[in-house]
mmCIF file of the C-alpha atoms, coordinates in Angstrom:
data_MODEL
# 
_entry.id   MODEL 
# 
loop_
_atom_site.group_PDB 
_atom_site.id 
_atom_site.type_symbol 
_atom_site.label_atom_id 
_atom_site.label_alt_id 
_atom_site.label_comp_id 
_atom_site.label_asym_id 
_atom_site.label_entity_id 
_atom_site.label_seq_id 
_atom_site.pdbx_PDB_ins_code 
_atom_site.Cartn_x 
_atom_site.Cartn_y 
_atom_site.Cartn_z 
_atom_site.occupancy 
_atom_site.B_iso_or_equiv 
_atom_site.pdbx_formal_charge 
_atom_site.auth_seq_id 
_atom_site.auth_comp_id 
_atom_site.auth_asym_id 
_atom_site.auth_atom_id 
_atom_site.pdbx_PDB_model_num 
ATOM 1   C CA . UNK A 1 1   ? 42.147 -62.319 58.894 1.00 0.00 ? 1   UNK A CA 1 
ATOM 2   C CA . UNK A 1 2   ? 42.921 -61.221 55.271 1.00 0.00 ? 2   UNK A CA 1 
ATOM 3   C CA . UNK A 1 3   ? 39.780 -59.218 53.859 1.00 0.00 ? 3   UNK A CA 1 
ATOM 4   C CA . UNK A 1 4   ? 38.654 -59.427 50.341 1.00 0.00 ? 4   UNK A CA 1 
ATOM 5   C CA . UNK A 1 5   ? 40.193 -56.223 49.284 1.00 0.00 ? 5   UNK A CA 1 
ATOM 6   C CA . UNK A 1 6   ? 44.150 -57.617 50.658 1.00 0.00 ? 6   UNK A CA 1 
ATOM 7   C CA . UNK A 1 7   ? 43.385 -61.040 48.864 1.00 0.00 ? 7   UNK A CA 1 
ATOM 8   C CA . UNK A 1 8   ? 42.706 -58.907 45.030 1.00 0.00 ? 8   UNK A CA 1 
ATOM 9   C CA . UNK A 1 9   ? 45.911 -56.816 45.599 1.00 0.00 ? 9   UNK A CA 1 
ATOM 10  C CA . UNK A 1 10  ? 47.710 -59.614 46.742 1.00 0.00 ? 10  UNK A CA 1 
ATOM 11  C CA . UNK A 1 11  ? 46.828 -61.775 43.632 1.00 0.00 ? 11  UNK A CA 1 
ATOM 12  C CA . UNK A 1 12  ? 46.256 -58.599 40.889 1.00 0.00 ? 12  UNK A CA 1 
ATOM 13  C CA . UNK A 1 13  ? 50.658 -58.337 39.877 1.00 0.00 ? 13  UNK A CA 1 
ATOM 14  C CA . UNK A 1 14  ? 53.237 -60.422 42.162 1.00 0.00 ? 14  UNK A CA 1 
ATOM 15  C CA . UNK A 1 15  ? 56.436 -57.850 43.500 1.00 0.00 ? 15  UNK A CA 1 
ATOM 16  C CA . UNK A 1 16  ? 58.708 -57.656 41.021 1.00 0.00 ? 16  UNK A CA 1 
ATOM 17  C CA . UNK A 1 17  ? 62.254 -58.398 41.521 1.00 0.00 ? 17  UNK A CA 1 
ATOM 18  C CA . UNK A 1 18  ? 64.675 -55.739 39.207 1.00 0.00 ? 18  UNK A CA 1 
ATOM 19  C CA . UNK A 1 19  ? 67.975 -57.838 39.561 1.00 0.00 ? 19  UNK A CA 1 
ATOM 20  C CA . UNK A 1 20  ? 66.201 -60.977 37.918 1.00 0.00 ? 20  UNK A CA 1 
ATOM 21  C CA . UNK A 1 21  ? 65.557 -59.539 35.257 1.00 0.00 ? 21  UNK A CA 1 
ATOM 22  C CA . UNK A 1 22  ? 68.161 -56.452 34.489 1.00 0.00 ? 22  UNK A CA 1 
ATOM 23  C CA . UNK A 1 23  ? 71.287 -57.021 32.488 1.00 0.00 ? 23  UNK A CA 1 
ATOM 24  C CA . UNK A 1 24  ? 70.593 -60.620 31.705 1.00 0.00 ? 24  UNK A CA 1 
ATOM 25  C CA . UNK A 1 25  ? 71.153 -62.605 28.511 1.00 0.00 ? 25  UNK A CA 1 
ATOM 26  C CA . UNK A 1 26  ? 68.584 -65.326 27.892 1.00 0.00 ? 26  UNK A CA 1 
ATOM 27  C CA . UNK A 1 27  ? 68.744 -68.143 25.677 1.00 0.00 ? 27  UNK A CA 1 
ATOM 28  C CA . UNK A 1 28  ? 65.547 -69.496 24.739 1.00 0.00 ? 28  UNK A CA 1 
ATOM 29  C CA . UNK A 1 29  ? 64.835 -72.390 23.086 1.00 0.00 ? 29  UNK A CA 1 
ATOM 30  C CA . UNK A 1 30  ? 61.561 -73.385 21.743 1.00 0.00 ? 30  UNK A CA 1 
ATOM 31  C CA . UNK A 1 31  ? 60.242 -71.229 24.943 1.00 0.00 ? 31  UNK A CA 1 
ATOM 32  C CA . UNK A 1 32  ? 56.490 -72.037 24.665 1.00 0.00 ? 32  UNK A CA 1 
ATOM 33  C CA . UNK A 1 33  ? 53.791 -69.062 24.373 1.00 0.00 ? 33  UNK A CA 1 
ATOM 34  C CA . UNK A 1 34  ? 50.371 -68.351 23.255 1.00 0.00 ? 34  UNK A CA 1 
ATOM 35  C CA . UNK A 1 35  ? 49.919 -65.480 21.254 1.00 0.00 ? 35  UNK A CA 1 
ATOM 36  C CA . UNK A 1 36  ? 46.995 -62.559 20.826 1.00 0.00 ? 36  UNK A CA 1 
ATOM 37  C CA . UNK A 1 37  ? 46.590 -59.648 18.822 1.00 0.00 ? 37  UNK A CA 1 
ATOM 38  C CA . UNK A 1 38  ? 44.991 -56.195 19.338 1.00 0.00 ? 38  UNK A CA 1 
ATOM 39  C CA . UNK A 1 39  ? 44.156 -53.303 17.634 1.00 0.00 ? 39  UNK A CA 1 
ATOM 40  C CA . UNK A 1 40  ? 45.922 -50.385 18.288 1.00 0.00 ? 40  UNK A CA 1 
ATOM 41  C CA . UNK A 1 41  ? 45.833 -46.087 17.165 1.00 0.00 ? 41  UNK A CA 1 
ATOM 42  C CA . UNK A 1 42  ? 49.417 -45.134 16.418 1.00 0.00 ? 42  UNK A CA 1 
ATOM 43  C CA . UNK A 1 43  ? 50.662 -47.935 18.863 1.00 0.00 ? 43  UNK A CA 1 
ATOM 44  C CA . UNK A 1 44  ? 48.264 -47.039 21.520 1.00 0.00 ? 44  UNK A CA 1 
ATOM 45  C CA . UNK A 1 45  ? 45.745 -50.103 22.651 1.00 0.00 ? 45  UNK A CA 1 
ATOM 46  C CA . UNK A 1 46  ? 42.254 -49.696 23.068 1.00 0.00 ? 46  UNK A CA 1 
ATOM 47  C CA . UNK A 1 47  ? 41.939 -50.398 26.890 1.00 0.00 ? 47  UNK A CA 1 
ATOM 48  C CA . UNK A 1 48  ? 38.543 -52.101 26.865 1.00 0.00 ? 48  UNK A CA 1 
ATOM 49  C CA . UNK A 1 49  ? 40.063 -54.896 23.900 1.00 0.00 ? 49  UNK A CA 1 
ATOM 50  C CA . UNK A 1 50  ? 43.155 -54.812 25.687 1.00 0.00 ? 50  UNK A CA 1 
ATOM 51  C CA . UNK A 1 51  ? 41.638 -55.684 28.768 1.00 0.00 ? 51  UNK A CA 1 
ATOM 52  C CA . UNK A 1 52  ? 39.626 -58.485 27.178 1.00 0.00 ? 52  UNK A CA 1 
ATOM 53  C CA . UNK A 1 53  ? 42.091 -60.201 25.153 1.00 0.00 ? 53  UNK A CA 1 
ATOM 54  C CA . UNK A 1 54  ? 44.765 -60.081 28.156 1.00 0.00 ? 54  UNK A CA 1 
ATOM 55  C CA . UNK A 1 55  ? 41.740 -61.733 30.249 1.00 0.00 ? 55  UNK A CA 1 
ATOM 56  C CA . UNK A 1 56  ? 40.938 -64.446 27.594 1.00 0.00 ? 56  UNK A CA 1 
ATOM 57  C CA . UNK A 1 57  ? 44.711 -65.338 27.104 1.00 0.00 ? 57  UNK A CA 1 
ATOM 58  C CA . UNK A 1 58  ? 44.997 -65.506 30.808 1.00 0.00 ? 58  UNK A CA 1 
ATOM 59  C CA . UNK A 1 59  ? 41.847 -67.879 31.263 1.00 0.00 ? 59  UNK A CA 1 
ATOM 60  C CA . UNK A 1 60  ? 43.493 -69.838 28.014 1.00 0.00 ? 60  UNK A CA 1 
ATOM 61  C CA . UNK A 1 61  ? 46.249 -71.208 30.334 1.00 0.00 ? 61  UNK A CA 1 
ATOM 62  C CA . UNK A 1 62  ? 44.752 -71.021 33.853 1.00 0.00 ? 62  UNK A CA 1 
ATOM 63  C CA . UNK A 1 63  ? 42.091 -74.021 32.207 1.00 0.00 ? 63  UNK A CA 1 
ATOM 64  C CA . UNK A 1 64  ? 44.735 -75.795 30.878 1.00 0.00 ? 64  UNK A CA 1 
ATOM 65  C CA . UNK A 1 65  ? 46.873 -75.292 33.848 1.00 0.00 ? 65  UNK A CA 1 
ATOM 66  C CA . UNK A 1 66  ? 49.317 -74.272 31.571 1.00 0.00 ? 66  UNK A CA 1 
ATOM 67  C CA . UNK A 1 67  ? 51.027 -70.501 33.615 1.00 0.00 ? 67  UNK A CA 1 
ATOM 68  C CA . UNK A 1 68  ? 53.931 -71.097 34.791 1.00 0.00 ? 68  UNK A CA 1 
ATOM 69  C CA . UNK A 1 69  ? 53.850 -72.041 38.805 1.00 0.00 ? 69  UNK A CA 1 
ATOM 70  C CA . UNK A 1 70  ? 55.694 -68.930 40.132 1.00 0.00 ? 70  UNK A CA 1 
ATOM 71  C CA . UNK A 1 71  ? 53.878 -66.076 38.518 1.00 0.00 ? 71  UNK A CA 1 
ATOM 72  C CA . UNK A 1 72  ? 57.243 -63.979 39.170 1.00 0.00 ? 72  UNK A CA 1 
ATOM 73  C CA . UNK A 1 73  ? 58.370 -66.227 35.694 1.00 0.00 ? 73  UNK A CA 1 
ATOM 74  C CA . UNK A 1 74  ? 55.369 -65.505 34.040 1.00 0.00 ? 74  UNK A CA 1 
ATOM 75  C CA . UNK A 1 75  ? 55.595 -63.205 31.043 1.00 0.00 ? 75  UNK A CA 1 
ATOM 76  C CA . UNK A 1 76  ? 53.578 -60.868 29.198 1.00 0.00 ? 76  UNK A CA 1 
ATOM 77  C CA . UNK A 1 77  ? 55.641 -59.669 26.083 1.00 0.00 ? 77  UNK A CA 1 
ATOM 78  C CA . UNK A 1 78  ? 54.385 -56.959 24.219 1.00 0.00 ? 78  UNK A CA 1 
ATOM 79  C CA . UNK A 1 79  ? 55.749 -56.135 20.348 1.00 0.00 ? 79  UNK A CA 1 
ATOM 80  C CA . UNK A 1 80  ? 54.231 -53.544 17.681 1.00 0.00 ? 80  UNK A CA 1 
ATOM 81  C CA . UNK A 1 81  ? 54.790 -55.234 14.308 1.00 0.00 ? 81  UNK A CA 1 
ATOM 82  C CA . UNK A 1 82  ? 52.465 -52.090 13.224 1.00 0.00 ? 82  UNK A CA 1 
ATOM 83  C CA . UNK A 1 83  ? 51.174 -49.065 14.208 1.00 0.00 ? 83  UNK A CA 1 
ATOM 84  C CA . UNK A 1 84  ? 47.653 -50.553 14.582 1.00 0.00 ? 84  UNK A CA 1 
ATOM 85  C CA . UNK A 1 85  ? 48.575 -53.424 15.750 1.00 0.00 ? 85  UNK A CA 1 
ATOM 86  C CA . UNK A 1 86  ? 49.812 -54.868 18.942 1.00 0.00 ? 86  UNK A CA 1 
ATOM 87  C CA . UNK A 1 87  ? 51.053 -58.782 19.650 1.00 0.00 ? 87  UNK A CA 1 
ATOM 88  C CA . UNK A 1 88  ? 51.033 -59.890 23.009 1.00 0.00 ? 88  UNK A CA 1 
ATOM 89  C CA . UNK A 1 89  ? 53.022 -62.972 24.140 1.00 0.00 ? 89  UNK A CA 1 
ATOM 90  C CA . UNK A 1 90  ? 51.766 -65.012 27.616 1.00 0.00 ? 90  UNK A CA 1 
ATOM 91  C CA . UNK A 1 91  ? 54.780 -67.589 28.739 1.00 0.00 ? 91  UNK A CA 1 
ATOM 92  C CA . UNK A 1 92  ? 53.064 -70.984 29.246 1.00 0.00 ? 92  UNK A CA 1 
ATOM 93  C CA . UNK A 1 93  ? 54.832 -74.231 30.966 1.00 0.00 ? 93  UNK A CA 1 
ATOM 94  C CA . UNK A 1 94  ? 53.204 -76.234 27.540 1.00 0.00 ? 94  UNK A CA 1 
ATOM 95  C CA . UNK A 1 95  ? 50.763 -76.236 24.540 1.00 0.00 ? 95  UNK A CA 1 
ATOM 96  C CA . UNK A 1 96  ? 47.614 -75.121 25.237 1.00 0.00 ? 96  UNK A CA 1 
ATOM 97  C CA . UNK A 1 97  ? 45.037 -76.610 23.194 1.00 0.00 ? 97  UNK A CA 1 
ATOM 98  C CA . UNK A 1 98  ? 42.571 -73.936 20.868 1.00 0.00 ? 98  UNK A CA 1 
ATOM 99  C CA . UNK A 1 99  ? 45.111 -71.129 21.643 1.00 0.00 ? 99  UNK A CA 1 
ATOM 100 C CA . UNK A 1 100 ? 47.264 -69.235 18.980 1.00 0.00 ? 100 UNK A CA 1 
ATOM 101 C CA . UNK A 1 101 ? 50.667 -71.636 20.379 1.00 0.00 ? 101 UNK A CA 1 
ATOM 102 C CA . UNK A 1 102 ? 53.945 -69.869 19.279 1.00 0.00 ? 102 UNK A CA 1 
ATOM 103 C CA . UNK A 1 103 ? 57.545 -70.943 20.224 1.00 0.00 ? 103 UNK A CA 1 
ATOM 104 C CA . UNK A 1 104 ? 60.363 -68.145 20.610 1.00 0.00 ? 104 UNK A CA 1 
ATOM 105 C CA . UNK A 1 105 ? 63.966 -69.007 20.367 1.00 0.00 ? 105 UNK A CA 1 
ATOM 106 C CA . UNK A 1 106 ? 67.204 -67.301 20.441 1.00 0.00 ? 106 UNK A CA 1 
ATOM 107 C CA . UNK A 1 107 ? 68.942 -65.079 22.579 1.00 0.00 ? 107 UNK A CA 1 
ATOM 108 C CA . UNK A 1 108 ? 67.621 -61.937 24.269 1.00 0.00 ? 108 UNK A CA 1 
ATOM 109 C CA . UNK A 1 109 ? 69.424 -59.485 26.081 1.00 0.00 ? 109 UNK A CA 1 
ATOM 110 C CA . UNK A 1 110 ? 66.988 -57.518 29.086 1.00 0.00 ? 110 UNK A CA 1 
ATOM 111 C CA . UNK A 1 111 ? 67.442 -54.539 30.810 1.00 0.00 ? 111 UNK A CA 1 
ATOM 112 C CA . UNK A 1 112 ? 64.738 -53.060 32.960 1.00 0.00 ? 112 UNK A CA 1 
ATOM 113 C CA . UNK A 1 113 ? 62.926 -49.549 33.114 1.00 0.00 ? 113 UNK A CA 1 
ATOM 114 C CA . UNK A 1 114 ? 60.738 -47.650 35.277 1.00 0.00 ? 114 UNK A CA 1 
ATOM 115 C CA . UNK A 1 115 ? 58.635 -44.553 33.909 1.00 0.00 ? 115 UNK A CA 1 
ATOM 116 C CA . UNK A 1 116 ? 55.819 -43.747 31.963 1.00 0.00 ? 116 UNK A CA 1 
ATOM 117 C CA . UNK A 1 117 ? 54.616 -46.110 28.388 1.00 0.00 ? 117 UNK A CA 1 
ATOM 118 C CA . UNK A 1 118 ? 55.371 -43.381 26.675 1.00 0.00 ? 118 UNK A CA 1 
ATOM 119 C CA . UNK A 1 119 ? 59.314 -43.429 26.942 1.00 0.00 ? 119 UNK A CA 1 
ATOM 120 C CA . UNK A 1 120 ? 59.513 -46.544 25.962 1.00 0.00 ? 120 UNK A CA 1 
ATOM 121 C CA . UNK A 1 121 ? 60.849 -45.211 22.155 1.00 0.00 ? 121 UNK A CA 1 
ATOM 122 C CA . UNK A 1 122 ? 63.456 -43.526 24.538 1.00 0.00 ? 122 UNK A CA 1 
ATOM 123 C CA . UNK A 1 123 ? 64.032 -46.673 26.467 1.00 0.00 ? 123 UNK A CA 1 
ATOM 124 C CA . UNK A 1 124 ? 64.961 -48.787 23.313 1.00 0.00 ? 124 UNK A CA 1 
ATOM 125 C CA . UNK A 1 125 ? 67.218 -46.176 21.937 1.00 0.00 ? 125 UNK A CA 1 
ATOM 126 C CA . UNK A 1 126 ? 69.167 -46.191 25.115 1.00 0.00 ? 126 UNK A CA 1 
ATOM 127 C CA . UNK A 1 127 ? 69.477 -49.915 24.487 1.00 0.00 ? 127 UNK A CA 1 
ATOM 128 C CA . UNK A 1 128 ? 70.524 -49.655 21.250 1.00 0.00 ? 128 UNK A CA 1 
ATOM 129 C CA . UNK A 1 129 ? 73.013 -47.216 22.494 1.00 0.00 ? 129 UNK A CA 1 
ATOM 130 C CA . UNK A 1 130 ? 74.230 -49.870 25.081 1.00 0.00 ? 130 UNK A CA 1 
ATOM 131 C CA . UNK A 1 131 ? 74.175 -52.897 23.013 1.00 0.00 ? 131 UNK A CA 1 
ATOM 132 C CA . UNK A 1 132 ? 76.280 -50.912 20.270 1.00 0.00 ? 132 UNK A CA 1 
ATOM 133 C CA . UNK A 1 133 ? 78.832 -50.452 22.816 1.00 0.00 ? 133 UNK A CA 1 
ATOM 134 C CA . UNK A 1 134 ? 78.998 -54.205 22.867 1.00 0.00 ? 134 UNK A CA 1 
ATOM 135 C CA . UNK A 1 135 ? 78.871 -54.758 19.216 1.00 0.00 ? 135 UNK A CA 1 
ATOM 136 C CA . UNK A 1 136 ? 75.075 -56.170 19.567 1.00 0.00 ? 136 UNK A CA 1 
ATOM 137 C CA . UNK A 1 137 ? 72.259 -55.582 17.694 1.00 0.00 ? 137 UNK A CA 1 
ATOM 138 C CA . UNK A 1 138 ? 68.393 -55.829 17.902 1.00 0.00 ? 138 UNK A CA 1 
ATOM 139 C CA . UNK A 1 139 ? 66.197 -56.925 15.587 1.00 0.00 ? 139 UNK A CA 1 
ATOM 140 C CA . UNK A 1 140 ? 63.229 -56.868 17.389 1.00 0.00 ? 140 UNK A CA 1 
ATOM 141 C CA . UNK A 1 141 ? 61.913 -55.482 20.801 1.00 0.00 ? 141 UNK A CA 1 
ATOM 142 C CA . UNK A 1 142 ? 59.735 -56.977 23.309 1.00 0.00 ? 142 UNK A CA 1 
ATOM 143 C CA . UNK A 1 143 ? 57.740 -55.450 26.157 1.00 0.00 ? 143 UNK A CA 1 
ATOM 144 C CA . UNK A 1 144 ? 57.116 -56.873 29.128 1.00 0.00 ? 144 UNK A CA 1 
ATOM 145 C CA . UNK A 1 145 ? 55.011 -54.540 31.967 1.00 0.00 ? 145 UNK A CA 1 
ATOM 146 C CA . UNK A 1 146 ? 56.016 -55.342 35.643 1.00 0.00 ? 146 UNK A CA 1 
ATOM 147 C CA . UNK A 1 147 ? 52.645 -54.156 37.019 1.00 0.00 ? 147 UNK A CA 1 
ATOM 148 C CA . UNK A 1 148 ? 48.993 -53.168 35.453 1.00 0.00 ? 148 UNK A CA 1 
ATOM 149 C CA . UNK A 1 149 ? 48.147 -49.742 35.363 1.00 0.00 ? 149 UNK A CA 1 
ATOM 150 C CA . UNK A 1 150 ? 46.446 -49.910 38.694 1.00 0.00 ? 150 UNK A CA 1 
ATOM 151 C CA . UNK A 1 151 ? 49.161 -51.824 40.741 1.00 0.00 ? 151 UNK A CA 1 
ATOM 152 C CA . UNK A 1 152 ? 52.011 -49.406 39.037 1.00 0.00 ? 152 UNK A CA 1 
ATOM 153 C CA . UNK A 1 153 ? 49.934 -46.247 40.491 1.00 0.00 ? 153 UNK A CA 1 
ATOM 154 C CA . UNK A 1 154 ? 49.589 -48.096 44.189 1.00 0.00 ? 154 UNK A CA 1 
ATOM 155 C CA . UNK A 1 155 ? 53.307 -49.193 44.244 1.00 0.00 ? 155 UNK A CA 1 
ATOM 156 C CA . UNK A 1 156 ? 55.074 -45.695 42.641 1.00 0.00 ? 156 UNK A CA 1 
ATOM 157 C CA . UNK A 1 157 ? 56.933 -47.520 39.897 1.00 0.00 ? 157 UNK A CA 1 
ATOM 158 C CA . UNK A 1 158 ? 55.655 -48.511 36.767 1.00 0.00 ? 158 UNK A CA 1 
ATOM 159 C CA . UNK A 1 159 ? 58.653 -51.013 36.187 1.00 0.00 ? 159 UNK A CA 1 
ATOM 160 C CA . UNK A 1 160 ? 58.747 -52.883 32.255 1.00 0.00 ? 160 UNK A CA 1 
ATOM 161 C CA . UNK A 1 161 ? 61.752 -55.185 30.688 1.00 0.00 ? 161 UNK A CA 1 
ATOM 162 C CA . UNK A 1 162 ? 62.929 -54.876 27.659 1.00 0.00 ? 162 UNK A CA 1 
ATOM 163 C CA . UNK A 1 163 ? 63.845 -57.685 25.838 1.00 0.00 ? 163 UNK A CA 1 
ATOM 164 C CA . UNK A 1 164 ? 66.036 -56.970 22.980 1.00 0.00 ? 164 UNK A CA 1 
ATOM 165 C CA . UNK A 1 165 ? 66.021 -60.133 20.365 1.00 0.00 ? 165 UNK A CA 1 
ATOM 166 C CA . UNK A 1 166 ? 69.411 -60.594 18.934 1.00 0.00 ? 166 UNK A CA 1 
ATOM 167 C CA . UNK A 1 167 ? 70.975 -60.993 15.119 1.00 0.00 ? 167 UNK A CA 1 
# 
């Protein structure tokens, strides 16, 4: 019998599967999102509005049955346009009415990393190093975190993909 405590790990982040996601170009067209803002201090979220907003995009698509069916596809991209300021990006399978829709497009290059939030400067110059020796270039970064803060601590990794937009 599964007690209530297995059933909220179980559902809180799904495993997260490296290879799917490291090294890969993607080509996305029109890929369908709804987008949220948050304030931030020098690129660092308040947790509490963090929290909330992640909750209310989340509850956005779950009404309109709008997440994608295997929550492994499901993303969460991050991107600081400012240094008070954070954009967050949920994937959803279609529009969802009375949210903030946005459609990315384009091709992305990913690579995934595992260590603390605070390396991720470090983590994107390493990809600009890399992409360099391909004759790539990015013009913007996304963020995508494998696990919450809590489910990172339980499973020792605190895994996040980059996602490189390309010229």
């Amino acid at each position: 019998m599964t007690t209530s405590n297995e059933k909220i790990k179980e559902e809180c982040c799904p495993p997260f599967n490296i290879e799917k996601w490291d090294g890969k170009t993607l080509v996305w067209d029109q890929k369908p999102f709804i987008k949220a803002s948050v304030p931030t201090m020098f690129h660092i979220p308040f947790s509490k509005k963090l929290g909330k907003k992640i909750t209310k995009l989340m509850h956005q698509a779950e009404y309109q049955d709008s997440l994608e069916k295997d929550k492994t596809n499901t993303l969460l991209l991050f991107t600081d346009p400012h240094p008070f300021r954070s954009d967050m990006y949920l994937s959803v399978s279609g529009r969802v009415p009375k949210a903030n829709n946005v459609n990315l497009s384009g091709a992305y290059i990913s690579k995934v990393f595992d260590g603390p939030y605070r390396a991720i400067p470090t983590f994107m110059k390493e990809m600009d190093r890399q992409l360099k020796l391909e004759h790539k270039k990015a013009k913007k970064y996304y963020v995508h975190y494998a696990y919450c803060p809590k489910c990172a601590k339980e499973r020792g990794h605190n895994y996040m993909v980059l996602f490189a937009a390309l010229n």
